[in-house]
Amino acid sequence: MKAKIRKFENSTSLNEEFSQEIADKLQAGINENGSATLLVSGGNTPKPMFLMLSNKDIEWNKVNIALVDDRWVELSDPASNEAMVNSALLINKASVANFVGMKTEHKDAFEAQAAVSAKFDTFKRPFDVVILGMGEDGHTASIFPCCAQLDEALTTSKDIMATEPTTAPHQRMTFTKSALLNSKQLYLHLVGESKETVLLDVAAGSDEKQAPIRAFLNQSVVPMSVMLATTK
């Protein structure tokens, strides 16, 4: 594994350092280019860190934010990553940031791929910061080892595509491997002993199809840090 593991005593110390590091990198991007772009993971793990990040004193009105993936559900659905970001990150000082969500009026995610991709045409590349999560099966974003779209998600030059995992509910919309690697800094944000166990398991192998997170942990194109706390 080429990524650097940074292990913390608990999730609070992790999130305090992590949120400040993200803020510093975003402000550096703003100072250099006039704006910065942040891609974030969904789920429950990043919520406490997002709250800390939302209070950081940077030029949030010059920050563009998007999710690395989202479930193809309405915003009123508890499974919506966009709804989580609205309540946990786009608050306090970060409320003036420019967030672009993936959801469209299309009922089917596969029919919406072109429309969703167009929403991100103006996002500056490379992305300044990309934060990934990881599932127990080694998936990241919505690139699952079980989905029929796995090969395409790992090899396409397209930025956006729909996926439909067989082991998890809902169609998904996700940035692809090539899009996520078009960034200045990658992070993998993990909390819990079970996630450390999965990390050690995937680090021991190289098959990206078996555990798609390996496509990011094993690459040397973009600096990547694994932010790990085994206790909350």
XYZ file of C-alpha atoms in Angstrom:
232
model
C 0.000 0.000 0.000
C 1.441 3.332 -1.053
C -0.944 5.489 0.967
C 0.289 6.855 4.298
C -1.607 5.687 7.404
C -2.068 8.306 10.119
C -3.504 6.724 13.244
C -5.171 8.758 15.983
C -6.023 8.025 19.606
C -9.732 8.585 19.030
C -12.124 10.048 16.471
C -12.258 13.433 18.209
C -8.516 14.018 17.871
C -8.668 12.707 14.303
C -11.506 15.027 13.323
C -9.928 18.059 14.957
C -6.667 17.666 13.047
C -8.371 16.503 9.854
C -10.830 19.406 9.680
C -8.055 21.950 10.157
C -5.884 20.287 7.515
C -8.732 20.352 5.005
C -9.440 24.005 5.759
C -5.780 24.889 5.283
C -5.609 23.099 1.927
C -8.805 24.757 0.707
C -7.577 28.201 1.679
C -4.240 27.501 -0.011
C -6.140 26.594 -3.181
C -8.133 29.815 -2.942
C -4.973 31.857 -2.444
C -3.361 30.237 -5.473
C -6.274 30.006 -7.912
C -9.098 32.148 -6.572
C -11.272 29.138 -5.685
C -11.028 25.617 -4.318
C -12.937 22.375 -4.792
C -13.808 19.813 -2.134
C -15.342 16.380 -2.795
C -16.679 14.586 0.271
C -17.946 11.143 1.205
C -21.385 10.425 2.618
C -22.579 8.173 5.420
C -22.306 8.715 9.160
C -18.530 8.691 9.679
C -17.793 12.222 8.407
C -20.614 14.016 10.249
C -18.629 15.082 13.358
C -15.698 16.168 11.207
C -18.005 18.135 8.902
C -19.386 20.049 11.865
C -15.874 21.060 12.930
C -14.956 21.947 9.349
C -18.064 24.108 8.916
C -16.782 26.488 11.604
C -13.319 27.002 10.143
C -12.499 30.565 9.218
C -11.760 30.393 5.494
C -13.252 32.064 2.416
C -16.121 29.625 2.070
C -17.817 31.686 -0.640
C -14.933 30.631 -2.910
C -15.253 26.908 -2.188
C -17.120 24.477 -4.475
C -18.353 21.308 -2.777
C -19.729 18.052 -4.175
C -20.215 14.483 -3.021
C -18.042 11.698 -4.396
C -21.280 9.726 -4.764
C -24.923 9.686 -3.770
C -27.786 7.253 -3.559
C -30.461 7.884 -6.176
C -33.185 8.826 -3.695
C -35.196 11.947 -2.885
C -33.659 14.505 -0.520
C -36.361 13.652 1.996
C -35.051 10.071 2.174
C -32.773 9.352 5.177
C -30.424 7.563 2.768
C -29.645 10.782 0.875
C -26.017 11.858 1.215
C -26.944 15.321 -0.005
C -29.398 15.731 2.862
C -26.650 14.745 5.294
C -24.229 17.288 3.849
C -26.900 19.988 4.003
C -27.369 19.412 7.727
C -23.784 18.625 8.778
C -21.447 20.667 6.542
C -23.325 23.450 4.738
C -23.989 25.262 7.993
C -22.263 27.890 10.149
C -19.442 29.613 8.221
C -19.607 27.014 5.438
C -23.225 27.884 4.618
C -22.038 30.267 1.868
C -20.074 27.580 0.012
C -21.275 26.542 -3.453
C -22.656 23.022 -3.208
C -23.662 21.108 -6.331
C -25.696 17.971 -5.762
C -26.008 14.975 -8.040
C -29.772 14.438 -7.938
C -31.894 15.399 -10.935
C -35.557 14.909 -11.802
C -34.760 11.668 -13.618
C -36.308 8.618 -11.978
C -33.567 6.339 -13.274
C -29.932 7.098 -12.434
C -28.633 5.627 -15.684
C -30.809 7.981 -17.703
C -29.436 10.911 -15.697
C -25.706 10.357 -16.261
C -25.202 13.019 -18.933
C -27.251 15.598 -17.041
C -25.356 14.991 -13.811
C -21.982 15.149 -15.545
C -22.875 18.523 -17.044
C -23.540 19.937 -13.570
C -19.836 19.636 -12.776
C -18.396 21.072 -15.994
C -17.387 24.272 -14.207
C -15.682 22.575 -11.258
C -11.977 23.384 -11.259
C -9.645 20.446 -11.884
C -7.652 19.028 -10.315
C -9.872 18.920 -7.234
C -8.087 20.384 -4.229
C -9.279 17.782 -1.703
C -11.111 14.464 -2.145
C -12.346 12.583 0.928
C -13.232 8.926 0.458
C -14.876 6.389 2.743
C -14.683 2.610 2.625
C -17.253 -0.129 3.091
C -16.710 -3.487 4.772
C -16.548 -5.047 1.294
C -13.780 -2.703 0.177
C -15.991 -0.446 -1.924
C -15.407 3.285 -2.067
C -17.658 6.033 -3.414
C -20.283 3.883 -5.193
C -17.727 1.657 -6.890
C -18.758 -1.748 -5.521
C -17.000 -5.058 -6.214
C -20.400 -6.654 -6.857
C -21.860 -4.239 -9.422
C -22.028 -4.914 -13.151
C -20.546 -1.467 -13.783
C -17.325 -2.186 -11.860
C -14.998 -2.523 -14.869
C -16.267 0.693 -16.398
C -16.003 2.639 -13.144
C -12.352 1.617 -12.844
C -11.350 2.187 -16.480
C -13.548 4.840 -18.084
C -12.345 8.359 -18.787
C -15.831 9.652 -17.989
C -16.159 11.606 -14.752
C -19.631 10.490 -13.724
C -21.569 7.252 -14.020
C -24.449 5.365 -12.472
C -23.987 2.076 -10.639
C -26.367 -0.471 -9.154
C -24.833 -2.686 -6.448
C -26.409 -6.050 -5.745
C -25.417 -6.020 -2.076
C -26.711 -2.560 -1.153
C -29.987 -0.719 -1.807
C -30.644 1.997 -4.384
C -29.141 2.966 -7.674
C -26.150 5.264 -7.224
C -24.375 8.106 -8.983
C -20.620 8.294 -8.529
C -17.455 9.969 -9.662
C -15.221 7.402 -11.367
C -11.686 6.321 -10.559
C -10.144 8.591 -13.200
C -12.131 11.602 -11.998
C -11.241 11.072 -8.335
C -7.568 10.706 -9.215
C -7.687 14.107 -10.907
C -7.022 15.728 -7.559
C -4.236 17.260 -5.497
C -4.873 15.305 -2.308
C -6.809 12.142 -1.445
C -7.927 11.118 2.027
C -9.529 7.958 3.349
C -11.498 8.687 6.537
C -11.989 5.612 8.768
C -13.339 5.150 12.286
C -13.686 1.841 14.138
C -11.793 -1.399 14.705
C -13.696 -3.154 11.932
C -12.518 -0.568 9.399
C -8.913 -1.061 10.479
C -9.364 -4.814 9.951
C -10.710 -4.240 6.436
C -7.909 -1.789 5.686
C -5.227 -4.292 6.692
C -6.936 -6.947 4.581
C -7.147 -4.845 1.433
C -3.613 -3.562 1.951
C -2.381 -7.131 1.681
C -3.733 -7.578 -1.856
C -3.701 -5.829 -5.213
C -6.888 -6.914 -7.025
C -8.871 -3.702 -7.563
C -11.991 -5.600 -8.648
C -12.045 -7.555 -5.414
C -11.692 -4.361 -3.333
C -12.008 -1.142 -5.377
C -10.437 0.999 -2.629
C -7.130 -0.569 -3.712
C -7.318 1.525 -6.875
C -6.607 4.528 -4.660
C -4.470 3.028 -1.895
C -2.007 1.459 -4.335
C -1.550 4.327 -6.780
C 1.335 6.802 -6.717
C -0.175 9.586 -8.837
C -1.905 11.513 -6.043
C -0.757 11.864 -2.417
C -3.107 9.865 -0.176
C -3.447 9.770 3.600
C -5.499 7.258 5.542
C -6.963 9.061 8.574
C -7.707 6.251 11.034
C -9.122 6.105 14.550
C -10.135 2.739 16.004
C -12.125 4.247 18.881
C -14.797 6.928 18.957
